[in-house]
XYZ file of C-alpha atoms in Angstrom:
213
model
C -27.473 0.102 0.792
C -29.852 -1.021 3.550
C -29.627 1.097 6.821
C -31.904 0.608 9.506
C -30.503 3.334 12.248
C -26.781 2.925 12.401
C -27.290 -0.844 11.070
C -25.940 -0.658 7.241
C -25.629 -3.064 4.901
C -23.358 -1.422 2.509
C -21.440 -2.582 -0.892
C -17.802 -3.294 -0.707
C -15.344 -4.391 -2.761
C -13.992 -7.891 -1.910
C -10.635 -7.182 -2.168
C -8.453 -10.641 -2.833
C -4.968 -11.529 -1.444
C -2.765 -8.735 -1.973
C 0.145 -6.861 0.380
C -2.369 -4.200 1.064
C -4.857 -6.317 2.532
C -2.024 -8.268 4.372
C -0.520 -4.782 5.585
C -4.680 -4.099 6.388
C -5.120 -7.336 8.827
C -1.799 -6.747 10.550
C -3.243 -3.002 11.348
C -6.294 -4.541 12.533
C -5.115 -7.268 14.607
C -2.872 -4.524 16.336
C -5.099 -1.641 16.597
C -8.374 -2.208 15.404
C -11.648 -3.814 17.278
C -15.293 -5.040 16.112
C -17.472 -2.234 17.756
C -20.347 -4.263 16.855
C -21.821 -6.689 14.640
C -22.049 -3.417 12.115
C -18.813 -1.417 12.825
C -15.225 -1.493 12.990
C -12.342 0.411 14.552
C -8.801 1.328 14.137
C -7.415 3.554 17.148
C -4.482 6.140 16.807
C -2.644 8.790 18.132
C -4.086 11.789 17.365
C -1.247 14.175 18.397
C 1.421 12.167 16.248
C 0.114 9.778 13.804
C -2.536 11.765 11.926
C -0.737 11.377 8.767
C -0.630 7.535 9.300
C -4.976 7.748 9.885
C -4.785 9.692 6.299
C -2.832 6.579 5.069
C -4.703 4.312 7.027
C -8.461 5.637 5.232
C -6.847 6.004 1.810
C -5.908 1.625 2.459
C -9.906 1.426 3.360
C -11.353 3.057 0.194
C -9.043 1.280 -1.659
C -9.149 -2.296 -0.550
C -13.163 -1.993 0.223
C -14.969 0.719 -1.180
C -15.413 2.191 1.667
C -14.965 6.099 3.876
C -13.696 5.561 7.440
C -15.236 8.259 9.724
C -12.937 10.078 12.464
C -13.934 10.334 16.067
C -11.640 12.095 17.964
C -10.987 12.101 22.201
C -8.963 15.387 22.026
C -8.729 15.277 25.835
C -7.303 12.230 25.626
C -4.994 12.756 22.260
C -6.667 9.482 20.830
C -9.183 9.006 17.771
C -10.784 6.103 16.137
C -11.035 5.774 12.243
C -15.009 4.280 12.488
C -15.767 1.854 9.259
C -19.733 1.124 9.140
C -21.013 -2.029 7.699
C -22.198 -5.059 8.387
C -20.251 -6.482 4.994
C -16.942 -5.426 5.874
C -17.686 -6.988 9.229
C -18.664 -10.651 7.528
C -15.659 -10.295 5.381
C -13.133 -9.873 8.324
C -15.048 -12.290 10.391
C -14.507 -14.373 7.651
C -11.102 -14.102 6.536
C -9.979 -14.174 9.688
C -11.630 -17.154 10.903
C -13.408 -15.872 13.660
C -17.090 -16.787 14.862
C -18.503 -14.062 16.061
C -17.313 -9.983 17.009
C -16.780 -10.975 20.470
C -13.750 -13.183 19.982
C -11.361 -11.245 17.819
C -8.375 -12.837 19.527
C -9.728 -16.462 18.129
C -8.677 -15.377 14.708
C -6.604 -17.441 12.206
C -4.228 -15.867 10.323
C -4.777 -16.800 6.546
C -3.072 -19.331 4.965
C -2.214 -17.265 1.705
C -0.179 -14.874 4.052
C 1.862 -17.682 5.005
C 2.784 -19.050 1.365
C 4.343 -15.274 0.322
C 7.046 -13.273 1.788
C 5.925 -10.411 0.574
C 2.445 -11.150 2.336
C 4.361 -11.866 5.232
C 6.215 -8.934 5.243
C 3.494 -6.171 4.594
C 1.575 -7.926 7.379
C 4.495 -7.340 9.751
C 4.380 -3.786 8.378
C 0.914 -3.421 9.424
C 1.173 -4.758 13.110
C 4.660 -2.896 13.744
C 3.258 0.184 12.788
C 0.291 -0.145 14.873
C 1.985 -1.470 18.058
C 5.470 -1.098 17.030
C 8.371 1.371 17.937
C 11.889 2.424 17.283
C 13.976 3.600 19.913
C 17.774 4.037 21.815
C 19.173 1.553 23.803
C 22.319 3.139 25.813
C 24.632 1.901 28.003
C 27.901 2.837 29.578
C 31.131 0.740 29.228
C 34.671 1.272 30.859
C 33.360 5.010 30.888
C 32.026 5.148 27.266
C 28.690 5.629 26.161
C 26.973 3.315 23.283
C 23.364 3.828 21.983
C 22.210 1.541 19.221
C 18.894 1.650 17.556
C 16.111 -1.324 18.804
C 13.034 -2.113 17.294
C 10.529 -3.639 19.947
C 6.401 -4.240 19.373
C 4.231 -4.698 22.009
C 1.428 -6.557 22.452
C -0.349 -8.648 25.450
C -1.714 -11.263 23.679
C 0.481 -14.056 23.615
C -1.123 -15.599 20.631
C 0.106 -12.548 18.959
C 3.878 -12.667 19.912
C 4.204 -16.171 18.933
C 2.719 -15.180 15.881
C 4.930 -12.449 15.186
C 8.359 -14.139 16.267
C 7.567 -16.932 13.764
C 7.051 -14.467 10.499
C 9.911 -12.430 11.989
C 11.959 -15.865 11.827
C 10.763 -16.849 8.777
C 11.724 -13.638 6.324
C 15.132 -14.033 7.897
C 15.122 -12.518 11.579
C 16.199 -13.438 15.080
C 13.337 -12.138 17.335
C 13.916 -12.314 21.140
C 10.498 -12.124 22.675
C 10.509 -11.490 26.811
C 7.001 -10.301 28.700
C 4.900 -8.331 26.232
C 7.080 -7.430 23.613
C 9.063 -8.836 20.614
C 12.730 -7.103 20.618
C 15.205 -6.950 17.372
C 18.185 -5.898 18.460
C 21.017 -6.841 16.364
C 21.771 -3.294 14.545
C 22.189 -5.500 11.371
C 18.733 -7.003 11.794
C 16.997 -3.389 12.749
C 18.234 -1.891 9.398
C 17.675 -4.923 7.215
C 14.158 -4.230 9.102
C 13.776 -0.799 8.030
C 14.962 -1.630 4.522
C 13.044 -4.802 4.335
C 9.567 -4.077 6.220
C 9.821 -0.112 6.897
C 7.025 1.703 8.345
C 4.023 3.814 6.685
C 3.430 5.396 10.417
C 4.549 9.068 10.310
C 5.299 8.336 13.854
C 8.187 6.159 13.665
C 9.661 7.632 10.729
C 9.813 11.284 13.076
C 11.359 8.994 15.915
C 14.026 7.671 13.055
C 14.965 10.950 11.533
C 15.362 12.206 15.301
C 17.619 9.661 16.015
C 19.690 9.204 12.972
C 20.254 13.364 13.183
């Protein structure tokens, strides 16, 4: 390893195509950043998803080699999983197409994740569980009450939700996409969802149990 200050070069592991590293990018794409030319970030919730940062660092060390420190904003209930190293910086940079740390949203998604379903899928895994949510819709009808589970992910990049609705259509869904967010909300479609994709975020697994209970 060369280190000058916080500037590392460090050895990785140069993980090839794989649902991990598909489930990894989707993550990334959704919550993660380039802090600089020699870091990267993931963000959580530190009040709820600190199980899902465990799962999150175990993915790390086993796709690259490598520890993810934890910086936590207690005041705010937010942390950031810290990965330093120029390397895995190049490799991300690379992968995802992108020419420099500054322009994250330029990335291409990789070709092999288009060729598999299963790629496709654990990617989807990735980004719904770091921008994703399951919730209640209810509604009142000739003095009834209905509530039906919804799955809806957010994001304001539009390069993002047009990415998203396209693998949703493609492994067999029917995504409605209005403002920021991409909606399921056929009940069929948001359990073939859970069954099919499912979540690794200890987050929306509490929010299921809740509401199936």
């Amino acid at each position: 390893m060369v280190k000058n200050n916080y500037k590392t070069r460090k050895q990785i592991k140069y993980p090839a195509a794989s649902e991990e590293l598909a489930e990894f990018i989707g993550i990334f794409l959704g919550d993660g950043s380039f802090r600089s030319k020699y870091q990267i970030t993931i963000s959580y919730n530190y009040r709820n998803e600190n199980t899902y940062a465990v799962y999150i660092r175990n993915l790390i060390r086993n796709l690259f080699g490598l520890e993810a420190k934890q910086q936590i904003r207690e005041k705010y209930g937010s942390a950031d999983l810290v990965v330093a190293g120029s390397n895995i910086v190049d490799f991300l940079l690379n992968i995802l197409n992108i020419k420099s740390v500054r322009q994250k949203n330029s990335f291409v998604l990789p070709k092999w994740i288009w060729k598999s379903d299963r790629y496709k899928i654990a990617f989807v895994r990735g980004l719904f569980d770091a921008e994703g949510c399951i919730y209640k819709h209810k509604y009142k009808s000739n003095k009834k009450v209905y509530s039906y589970l919804k799955i809806a992910i957010t994001n304001y990049l539009g390069k993002i939700l047009d990415l998203l609705r396209k693998l949703l259509q493609e492994i067999g869904f029917h995504p409605v996409v209005y403002r920021n967010r991409v909606y399921l909300y056929s009940q069929k479609e948001v359990s073939l969802f859970l069954t099919l994709v499912g979540t690794n975020n200890d987050k929306n697994k509490a929010r299921l149990q809740r509401f199936i209970l």
